[in-house]
């Protein structure tokens, strides 16, 4: 199953609005074929895996798949049909599909056909691969990641001059890998005016360019900014005088399953105050800047008990910076 998970991860950021899925075929305790879903409308992982085997499947073979095989007709035929037609007699499933159209039905269909099915193997690990899809397919709203690079005193203020970066090169490279895995990147007007960001994915081979979302009250934006004039300008959306909740609902209706909020402090504050954050990704640089631009100013919690609590907190040193990843308690994605 870990090999199947590694297969699924090969397509992270490429399959939306479909989930990322990996599959491996095992005969005699040896992996003889692998496959992963490469994008919406393309073969699902099970089909690619079985096709790559290019031989009759032995009765003793076992197919490992990270997500319950689909059992309904969509852009492609049901994976349960392909499994049965290939003669697979044993299937091990990681996570159950939370999509109401499919949930549990594929497993029932396979068992009714006489296939031995074991489920829940490394289920949490398999489900985490599709944390964004799982929220979107159930709620209709995208999975929201609040990301920023901040100084140790919680500032987004950037010093001037050539060394304007708060975090190191390695941390910024890691942030580009995160961009490559989301459907959209969201910023506010102040960030566009002050930083003129590109919000592109750089240094990640084969990455798909996410949508770029700008929130503005006045609508007065610098039209020569990169977001409106570069080769990806058609993938920039502007929302004027819309609440963050309204914007997220609309993005979900567009099939956008994940949104990375990159700032500035005003938009991050809106996300915190509205409690729409599912996950935080913070990069702490070894610097104290002071200054007025605070990462999450907002209204602030009126009591510690009402603060946004985080769980599954992990810390990782990346170069001289520290990466902090955590999930919001009681978010809709739980």
mmCIF file of C-alpha atoms in Angstrom:
data_model
loop_
_atom_site.group_PDB
_atom_site.id
_atom_site.type_symbol
_atom_site.label_atom_id
_atom_site.label_comp_id
_atom_site.label_asym_id
_atom_site.label_seq_id
_atom_site.Cartn_x
_atom_site.Cartn_y
_atom_site.Cartn_z
ATOM 1 C CA UNK A 1 0.000 0.000 0.000
ATOM 2 C CA UNK A 2 2.884 2.385 0.630
ATOM 3 C CA UNK A 3 4.019 1.762 -2.936
ATOM 4 C CA UNK A 4 0.491 2.597 -4.109
ATOM 5 C CA UNK A 5 0.581 5.795 -2.035
ATOM 6 C CA UNK A 6 3.851 6.770 -3.705
ATOM 7 C CA UNK A 7 2.174 6.204 -7.077
ATOM 8 C CA UNK A 8 -0.722 8.477 -6.084
ATOM 9 C CA UNK A 9 1.637 11.243 -4.985
ATOM 10 C CA UNK A 10 3.156 11.371 -8.475
ATOM 11 C CA UNK A 11 -0.005 13.118 -9.670
ATOM 12 C CA UNK A 12 -0.624 15.525 -6.799
ATOM 13 C CA UNK A 13 -1.861 18.801 -8.254
ATOM 14 C CA UNK A 14 -2.602 17.219 -11.642
ATOM 15 C CA UNK A 15 -5.928 15.407 -11.180
ATOM 16 C CA UNK A 16 -8.342 18.053 -9.850
ATOM 17 C CA UNK A 17 -11.300 17.968 -9.664
ATOM 18 C CA UNK A 18 -10.658 14.230 -9.408
ATOM 19 C CA UNK A 19 -8.803 12.614 -6.499
ATOM 20 C CA UNK A 20 -5.210 11.415 -6.801
ATOM 21 C CA UNK A 21 -5.106 7.619 -6.771
ATOM 22 C CA UNK A 22 -2.352 5.026 -7.013
ATOM 23 C CA UNK A 23 -2.471 1.259 -7.608
ATOM 24 C CA UNK A 24 -0.018 -1.644 -7.636
ATOM 25 C CA UNK A 25 -0.507 -5.246 -8.670
ATOM 26 C CA UNK A 26 1.289 -7.856 -6.544
ATOM 27 C CA UNK A 27 2.003 -11.489 -7.464
ATOM 28 C CA UNK A 28 3.982 -13.717 -5.119
ATOM 29 C CA UNK A 29 4.874 -10.795 -2.833
ATOM 30 C CA UNK A 30 6.390 -8.937 -5.786
ATOM 31 C CA UNK A 31 5.069 -5.766 -7.421
ATOM 32 C CA UNK A 32 4.557 -6.591 -11.092
ATOM 33 C CA UNK A 33 2.667 -3.487 -12.282
ATOM 34 C CA UNK A 34 1.957 0.058 -11.126
ATOM 35 C CA UNK A 35 -0.316 2.876 -12.153
ATOM 36 C CA UNK A 36 -1.749 6.224 -11.097
ATOM 37 C CA UNK A 37 -4.500 8.541 -12.243
ATOM 38 C CA UNK A 38 -2.879 11.261 -14.345
ATOM 39 C CA UNK A 39 -5.750 13.695 -14.807
ATOM 40 C CA UNK A 40 -9.483 14.154 -15.240
ATOM 41 C CA UNK A 41 -10.727 12.208 -18.259
ATOM 42 C CA UNK A 42 -7.698 9.921 -18.320
ATOM 43 C CA UNK A 43 -7.486 6.298 -17.157
ATOM 44 C CA UNK A 44 -7.958 5.718 -13.465
ATOM 45 C CA UNK A 45 -5.132 4.166 -11.468
ATOM 46 C CA UNK A 46 -6.555 0.631 -11.483
ATOM 47 C CA UNK A 47 -7.020 0.614 -15.252
ATOM 48 C CA UNK A 48 -3.525 1.981 -15.933
ATOM 49 C CA UNK A 49 -1.997 -0.556 -13.552
ATOM 50 C CA UNK A 50 -3.792 -3.562 -15.034
ATOM 51 C CA UNK A 51 -3.106 -2.420 -18.590
ATOM 52 C CA UNK A 52 0.617 -2.091 -17.856
ATOM 53 C CA UNK A 53 0.700 -5.730 -16.701
ATOM 54 C CA UNK A 54 -0.187 -6.758 -20.268
ATOM 55 C CA UNK A 55 -0.848 -10.408 -19.355
ATOM 56 C CA UNK A 56 -3.625 -12.519 -17.834
ATOM 57 C CA UNK A 57 -3.888 -11.744 -14.113
ATOM 58 C CA UNK A 58 -3.090 -14.838 -11.998
ATOM 59 C CA UNK A 59 -5.732 -15.896 -9.473
ATOM 60 C CA UNK A 60 -3.254 -15.374 -6.619
ATOM 61 C CA UNK A 61 -2.600 -11.743 -7.606
ATOM 62 C CA UNK A 62 -3.666 -8.875 -5.347
ATOM 63 C CA UNK A 63 -4.483 -5.348 -6.482
ATOM 64 C CA UNK A 64 -3.673 -2.610 -3.955
ATOM 65 C CA UNK A 65 -5.413 0.731 -4.528
ATOM 66 C CA UNK A 66 -5.302 3.846 -2.354
ATOM 67 C CA UNK A 67 -8.971 4.752 -2.918
ATOM 68 C CA UNK A 68 -12.072 2.635 -3.255
ATOM 69 C CA UNK A 69 -12.608 1.797 -6.953
ATOM 70 C CA UNK A 70 -15.396 3.814 -8.564
ATOM 71 C CA UNK A 71 -18.527 1.937 -9.547
ATOM 72 C CA UNK A 72 -20.373 4.486 -11.696
ATOM 73 C CA UNK A 73 -20.020 5.752 -15.243
ATOM 74 C CA UNK A 74 -18.364 9.170 -15.550
ATOM 75 C CA UNK A 75 -15.765 10.465 -17.964
ATOM 76 C CA UNK A 76 -14.430 6.910 -17.866
ATOM 77 C CA UNK A 77 -16.003 3.492 -17.322
ATOM 78 C CA UNK A 78 -16.346 2.134 -13.758
ATOM 79 C CA UNK A 79 -13.102 0.778 -12.335
ATOM 80 C CA UNK A 80 -15.009 -2.115 -10.744
ATOM 81 C CA UNK A 81 -15.884 -3.331 -14.252
ATOM 82 C CA UNK A 82 -12.226 -3.209 -15.307
ATOM 83 C CA UNK A 83 -11.171 -5.126 -12.195
ATOM 84 C CA UNK A 84 -13.744 -7.859 -12.793
ATOM 85 C CA UNK A 85 -12.975 -8.094 -16.506
ATOM 86 C CA UNK A 86 -9.267 -8.501 -15.729
ATOM 87 C CA UNK A 87 -10.069 -11.429 -13.437
ATOM 88 C CA UNK A 88 -8.642 -9.895 -10.269
ATOM 89 C CA UNK A 89 -9.753 -11.976 -7.282
ATOM 90 C CA UNK A 90 -8.171 -10.035 -4.406
ATOM 91 C CA UNK A 91 -8.272 -6.283 -3.767
ATOM 92 C CA UNK A 92 -6.874 -4.236 -0.877
ATOM 93 C CA UNK A 93 -8.330 -0.743 -0.487
ATOM 94 C CA UNK A 94 -6.803 2.136 1.470
ATOM 95 C CA UNK A 95 -9.484 4.824 1.933
ATOM 96 C CA UNK A 96 -13.219 4.659 1.327
ATOM 97 C CA UNK A 97 -14.398 7.206 -1.256
ATOM 98 C CA UNK A 98 -16.333 9.963 0.535
ATOM 99 C CA UNK A 99 -18.105 10.915 -2.711
ATOM 100 C CA UNK A 100 -21.768 10.094 -1.981
ATOM 101 C CA UNK A 101 -22.137 8.700 -5.514
ATOM 102 C CA UNK A 102 -19.482 6.069 -4.881
ATOM 103 C CA UNK A 103 -19.005 5.643 -1.141
ATOM 104 C CA UNK A 104 -18.936 1.962 -0.259
ATOM 105 C CA UNK A 105 -20.655 0.912 -3.468
ATOM 106 C CA UNK A 106 -17.503 -0.220 -5.248
ATOM 107 C CA UNK A 107 -16.524 -2.522 -2.411
ATOM 108 C CA UNK A 108 -20.025 -4.012 -2.240
ATOM 109 C CA UNK A 109 -20.051 -4.573 -5.992
ATOM 110 C CA UNK A 110 -16.705 -6.366 -5.929
ATOM 111 C CA UNK A 111 -17.668 -8.565 -2.978
ATOM 112 C CA UNK A 112 -20.981 -9.460 -4.600
ATOM 113 C CA UNK A 113 -18.970 -10.641 -7.604
ATOM 114 C CA UNK A 114 -16.878 -12.930 -5.398
ATOM 115 C CA UNK A 115 -13.784 -10.731 -5.070
ATOM 116 C CA UNK A 116 -12.027 -10.774 -1.717
ATOM 117 C CA UNK A 117 -11.765 -7.167 -0.489
ATOM 118 C CA UNK A 118 -9.837 -5.852 2.497
ATOM 119 C CA UNK A 119 -10.347 -2.180 3.328
ATOM 120 C CA UNK A 120 -8.814 0.491 5.555
ATOM 121 C CA UNK A 121 -5.154 -0.456 5.074
ATOM 122 C CA UNK A 122 -3.165 2.730 5.786
ATOM 123 C CA UNK A 123 -6.546 4.423 5.452
ATOM 124 C CA UNK A 124 -5.559 7.692 7.134
ATOM 125 C CA UNK A 125 -2.460 8.055 4.969
ATOM 126 C CA UNK A 126 -4.484 7.353 1.839
ATOM 127 C CA UNK A 127 -7.213 9.809 2.846
ATOM 128 C CA UNK A 128 -4.725 12.586 3.543
ATOM 129 C CA UNK A 129 -3.555 12.512 -0.065
ATOM 130 C CA UNK A 130 -7.006 13.741 -1.041
ATOM 131 C CA UNK A 131 -7.807 16.033 1.885
ATOM 132 C CA UNK A 132 -8.784 18.822 -0.512
ATOM 133 C CA UNK A 133 -10.965 16.651 -2.741
ATOM 134 C CA UNK A 134 -12.640 15.087 0.285
ATOM 135 C CA UNK A 135 -13.776 18.466 1.647
ATOM 136 C CA UNK A 136 -14.854 19.804 -1.737
ATOM 137 C CA UNK A 137 -16.872 16.749 -2.790
ATOM 138 C CA UNK A 138 -18.797 16.768 0.515
ATOM 139 C CA UNK A 139 -19.275 20.523 1.163
ATOM 140 C CA UNK A 140 -18.888 22.104 -2.274
ATOM 141 C CA UNK A 141 -16.249 24.469 -0.894
ATOM 142 C CA UNK A 142 -12.482 24.313 -1.445
ATOM 143 C CA UNK A 143 -9.921 23.234 1.114
ATOM 144 C CA UNK A 144 -8.220 26.405 2.406
ATOM 145 C CA UNK A 145 -4.535 26.622 3.279
ATOM 146 C CA UNK A 146 -3.293 29.802 4.961
ATOM 147 C CA UNK A 147 0.365 30.256 4.035
ATOM 148 C CA UNK A 148 2.891 32.963 4.758
ATOM 149 C CA UNK A 149 6.571 33.563 5.358
ATOM 150 C CA UNK A 150 6.977 35.591 8.525
ATOM 151 C CA UNK A 151 9.674 36.890 10.814
ATOM 152 C CA UNK A 152 10.110 35.466 14.297
ATOM 153 C CA UNK A 153 8.119 38.397 15.657
ATOM 154 C CA UNK A 154 5.139 37.534 13.447
ATOM 155 C CA UNK A 155 5.624 40.202 10.781
ATOM 156 C CA UNK A 156 5.174 40.117 7.034
ATOM 157 C CA UNK A 157 7.101 43.371 6.738
ATOM 158 C CA UNK A 158 9.852 42.948 4.161
ATOM 159 C CA UNK A 159 13.085 44.888 4.525
ATOM 160 C CA UNK A 160 14.120 46.857 1.445
ATOM 161 C CA UNK A 161 17.152 46.311 -0.745
ATOM 162 C CA UNK A 162 18.448 43.164 -2.362
ATOM 163 C CA UNK A 163 17.976 40.959 0.720
ATOM 164 C CA UNK A 164 14.255 41.580 0.996
ATOM 165 C CA UNK A 165 13.301 37.975 1.659
ATOM 166 C CA UNK A 166 12.238 36.943 5.155
ATOM 167 C CA UNK A 167 12.749 33.218 4.566
ATOM 168 C CA UNK A 168 15.598 31.367 2.884
ATOM 169 C CA UNK A 169 15.868 29.995 -0.640
ATOM 170 C CA UNK A 170 15.104 26.410 0.463
ATOM 171 C CA UNK A 171 11.887 27.479 2.187
ATOM 172 C CA UNK A 172 10.797 29.408 -0.890
ATOM 173 C CA UNK A 173 11.458 26.344 -3.047
ATOM 174 C CA UNK A 174 9.270 24.320 -0.684
ATOM 175 C CA UNK A 175 6.532 26.926 -1.044
ATOM 176 C CA UNK A 176 6.626 26.488 -4.822
ATOM 177 C CA UNK A 177 6.093 22.758 -4.351
ATOM 178 C CA UNK A 178 3.029 23.624 -2.281
ATOM 179 C CA UNK A 179 1.754 25.914 -5.036
ATOM 180 C CA UNK A 180 2.091 23.050 -7.487
ATOM 181 C CA UNK A 181 -0.392 20.997 -5.457
ATOM 182 C CA UNK A 182 -3.272 23.494 -5.251
ATOM 183 C CA UNK A 183 -5.902 24.671 -7.708
ATOM 184 C CA UNK A 184 -5.750 28.375 -6.862
ATOM 185 C CA UNK A 185 -3.651 31.004 -5.061
ATOM 186 C CA UNK A 186 -5.457 33.919 -3.444
ATOM 187 C CA UNK A 187 -4.125 37.359 -2.484
ATOM 188 C CA UNK A 188 -5.455 40.811 -1.693
ATOM 189 C CA UNK A 189 -5.021 44.140 -3.442
ATOM 190 C CA UNK A 190 -2.282 45.349 -1.107
ATOM 191 C CA UNK A 191 -0.107 42.366 -1.962
ATOM 192 C CA UNK A 192 -0.533 43.036 -5.686
ATOM 193 C CA UNK A 193 0.386 46.689 -5.267
ATOM 194 C CA UNK A 194 3.292 46.236 -2.867
ATOM 195 C CA UNK A 195 4.922 43.071 -4.211
ATOM 196 C CA UNK A 196 3.663 42.707 -7.801
ATOM 197 C CA UNK A 197 3.783 38.897 -7.357
ATOM 198 C CA UNK A 198 3.680 36.407 -10.199
ATOM 199 C CA UNK A 199 2.063 33.620 -8.164
ATOM 200 C CA UNK A 200 3.477 31.100 -10.609
ATOM 201 C CA UNK A 201 4.967 27.676 -9.945
ATOM 202 C CA UNK A 202 8.687 27.683 -10.582
ATOM 203 C CA UNK A 203 11.233 24.903 -10.284
ATOM 204 C CA UNK A 204 8.655 22.078 -10.218
ATOM 205 C CA UNK A 205 8.730 19.900 -13.322
ATOM 206 C CA UNK A 206 5.400 19.248 -15.004
ATOM 207 C CA UNK A 207 3.467 21.486 -12.612
ATOM 208 C CA UNK A 208 0.121 22.915 -13.641
ATOM 209 C CA UNK A 209 -0.316 26.679 -13.175
ATOM 210 C CA UNK A 210 -2.968 27.325 -10.486
ATOM 211 C CA UNK A 211 -5.662 29.956 -10.856
ATOM 212 C CA UNK A 212 -4.705 33.332 -9.367
ATOM 213 C CA UNK A 213 -7.406 35.039 -7.334
ATOM 214 C CA UNK A 214 -7.372 38.719 -6.313
ATOM 215 C CA UNK A 215 -9.731 40.252 -3.741
ATOM 216 C CA UNK A 216 -10.298 43.981 -4.054
ATOM 217 C CA UNK A 217 -12.660 46.510 -2.536
ATOM 218 C CA UNK A 218 -12.074 49.464 -4.849
ATOM 219 C CA UNK A 219 -11.306 47.567 -8.040
ATOM 220 C CA UNK A 220 -8.364 49.901 -8.612
ATOM 221 C CA UNK A 221 -5.589 47.525 -9.567
ATOM 222 C CA UNK A 222 -2.310 48.144 -11.436
ATOM 223 C CA UNK A 223 -3.112 46.755 -14.878
ATOM 224 C CA UNK A 224 0.575 46.337 -15.696
ATOM 225 C CA UNK A 225 0.997 43.961 -12.759
ATOM 226 C CA UNK A 226 2.286 40.507 -13.660
ATOM 227 C CA UNK A 227 -1.049 38.905 -12.765
ATOM 228 C CA UNK A 228 -2.811 40.836 -15.532
ATOM 229 C CA UNK A 229 -0.110 40.993 -18.193
ATOM 230 C CA UNK A 230 1.911 37.760 -18.210
ATOM 231 C CA UNK A 231 1.293 34.536 -20.157
ATOM 232 C CA UNK A 232 -1.086 33.269 -17.460
ATOM 233 C CA UNK A 233 -3.265 36.386 -17.328
ATOM 234 C CA UNK A 234 -6.297 34.372 -18.466
ATOM 235 C CA UNK A 235 -5.993 32.363 -15.241
ATOM 236 C CA UNK A 236 -6.408 35.435 -13.026
ATOM 237 C CA UNK A 237 -9.819 36.089 -11.473
ATOM 238 C CA UNK A 238 -10.814 39.340 -9.737
ATOM 239 C CA UNK A 239 -13.508 39.528 -7.053
ATOM 240 C CA UNK A 240 -14.640 43.018 -6.065
ATOM 241 C CA UNK A 241 -16.502 43.764 -2.829
ATOM 242 C CA UNK A 242 -17.143 40.084 -2.133
ATOM 243 C CA UNK A 243 -16.742 38.417 1.238
ATOM 244 C CA UNK A 244 -14.151 35.685 1.462
ATOM 245 C CA UNK A 245 -16.895 33.132 2.204
ATOM 246 C CA UNK A 246 -18.758 34.140 -0.957
ATOM 247 C CA UNK A 247 -15.590 33.923 -3.041
ATOM 248 C CA UNK A 248 -14.765 30.464 -1.719
ATOM 249 C CA UNK A 249 -18.287 29.245 -2.450
ATOM 250 C CA UNK A 250 -18.014 30.519 -6.021
ATOM 251 C CA UNK A 251 -14.599 28.936 -6.503
ATOM 252 C CA UNK A 252 -15.998 25.623 -5.304
ATOM 253 C CA UNK A 253 -18.765 25.907 -7.899
ATOM 254 C CA UNK A 254 -16.041 26.364 -10.524
ATOM 255 C CA UNK A 255 -14.542 23.013 -9.555
ATOM 256 C CA UNK A 256 -11.649 24.521 -7.615
ATOM 257 C CA UNK A 257 -10.970 22.087 -4.771
ATOM 258 C CA UNK A 258 -8.093 23.828 -2.976
ATOM 259 C CA UNK A 259 -7.080 27.439 -2.337
ATOM 260 C CA UNK A 260 -3.745 28.673 -1.015
ATOM 261 C CA UNK A 261 -4.088 32.062 0.679
ATOM 262 C CA UNK A 262 -0.743 33.822 0.348
ATOM 263 C CA UNK A 263 -1.607 37.194 1.825
ATOM 264 C CA UNK A 264 -1.370 39.757 2.771
ATOM 265 C CA UNK A 265 -2.197 40.255 6.399
ATOM 266 C CA UNK A 266 -5.669 41.629 5.644
ATOM 267 C CA UNK A 267 -6.787 38.554 3.699
ATOM 268 C CA UNK A 268 -5.202 36.173 6.189
ATOM 269 C CA UNK A 269 -7.088 38.014 8.918
ATOM 270 C CA UNK A 270 -10.371 37.681 7.049
ATOM 271 C CA UNK A 271 -9.758 33.946 6.768
ATOM 272 C CA UNK A 272 -8.989 33.652 10.474
ATOM 273 C CA UNK A 273 -11.948 35.764 11.600
ATOM 274 C CA UNK A 274 -14.331 33.872 9.299
ATOM 275 C CA UNK A 275 -12.926 30.523 10.452
ATOM 276 C CA UNK A 276 -12.531 29.215 6.897
ATOM 277 C CA UNK A 277 -8.962 27.968 7.377
ATOM 278 C CA UNK A 278 -8.474 24.198 7.142
ATOM 279 C CA UNK A 279 -4.685 24.115 7.268
ATOM 280 C CA UNK A 280 -1.834 26.494 7.990
ATOM 281 C CA UNK A 281 1.607 26.470 6.401
ATOM 282 C CA UNK A 282 3.952 28.947 8.035
ATOM 283 C CA UNK A 283 7.607 29.581 7.254
ATOM 284 C CA UNK A 284 9.541 31.326 10.019
ATOM 285 C CA UNK A 285 12.650 33.154 8.911
ATOM 286 C CA UNK A 286 15.579 33.816 11.287
ATOM 287 C CA UNK A 287 14.936 37.538 11.394
ATOM 288 C CA UNK A 288 13.239 40.167 13.546
ATOM 289 C CA UNK A 289 11.776 42.948 11.427
ATOM 290 C CA UNK A 290 9.298 44.802 13.606
ATOM 291 C CA UNK A 291 7.067 47.063 11.551
ATOM 292 C CA UNK A 292 3.333 47.392 11.057
ATOM 293 C CA UNK A 293 2.503 44.420 8.801
ATOM 294 C CA UNK A 294 1.352 41.644 11.127
ATOM 295 C CA UNK A 295 0.640 38.199 9.730
ATOM 296 C CA UNK A 296 -2.792 37.670 11.317
ATOM 297 C CA UNK A 297 -4.023 40.944 12.866
ATOM 298 C CA UNK A 298 -7.806 40.610 12.492
ATOM 299 C CA UNK A 299 -10.289 41.238 15.267
ATOM 300 C CA UNK A 300 -8.573 38.798 17.587
ATOM 301 C CA UNK A 301 -10.164 36.205 19.855
ATOM 302 C CA UNK A 302 -12.008 37.691 22.827
ATOM 303 C CA UNK A 303 -10.699 34.836 24.993
ATOM 304 C CA UNK A 304 -8.062 32.141 24.657
ATOM 305 C CA UNK A 305 -10.828 29.534 24.701
ATOM 306 C CA UNK A 306 -12.221 31.046 21.484
ATOM 307 C CA UNK A 307 -8.920 31.100 19.615
ATOM 308 C CA UNK A 308 -8.452 28.892 16.557
ATOM 309 C CA UNK A 309 -6.946 25.687 17.897
ATOM 310 C CA UNK A 310 -4.520 23.680 15.784
ATOM 311 C CA UNK A 311 -3.913 19.945 15.723
ATOM 312 C CA UNK A 312 -1.427 17.590 14.093
ATOM 313 C CA UNK A 313 1.224 20.294 14.367
ATOM 314 C CA UNK A 314 4.551 19.434 12.751
ATOM 315 C CA UNK A 315 7.815 21.359 12.668
ATOM 316 C CA UNK A 316 10.536 20.971 10.087
ATOM 317 C CA UNK A 317 13.755 22.877 9.586
ATOM 318 C CA UNK A 318 14.310 23.892 5.974
ATOM 319 C CA UNK A 319 17.665 25.574 5.631
ATOM 320 C CA UNK A 320 17.693 28.352 8.210
ATOM 321 C CA UNK A 321 13.897 28.632 8.218
ATOM 322 C CA UNK A 322 11.354 26.581 10.170
ATOM 323 C CA UNK A 323 8.274 25.183 8.481
ATOM 324 C CA UNK A 324 5.157 24.754 10.632
ATOM 325 C CA UNK A 325 2.254 22.721 9.283
ATOM 326 C CA UNK A 326 -0.983 22.250 11.211
ATOM 327 C CA UNK A 327 -4.712 21.674 10.796
ATOM 328 C CA UNK A 328 -7.532 23.731 12.216
ATOM 329 C CA UNK A 329 -9.716 21.966 14.751
ATOM 330 C CA UNK A 330 -13.416 21.683 13.907
ATOM 331 C CA UNK A 331 -12.881 22.595 10.264
ATOM 332 C CA UNK A 332 -15.326 21.293 7.661
ATOM 333 C CA UNK A 333 -12.637 18.984 6.312
ATOM 334 C CA UNK A 334 -12.504 16.916 9.482
#
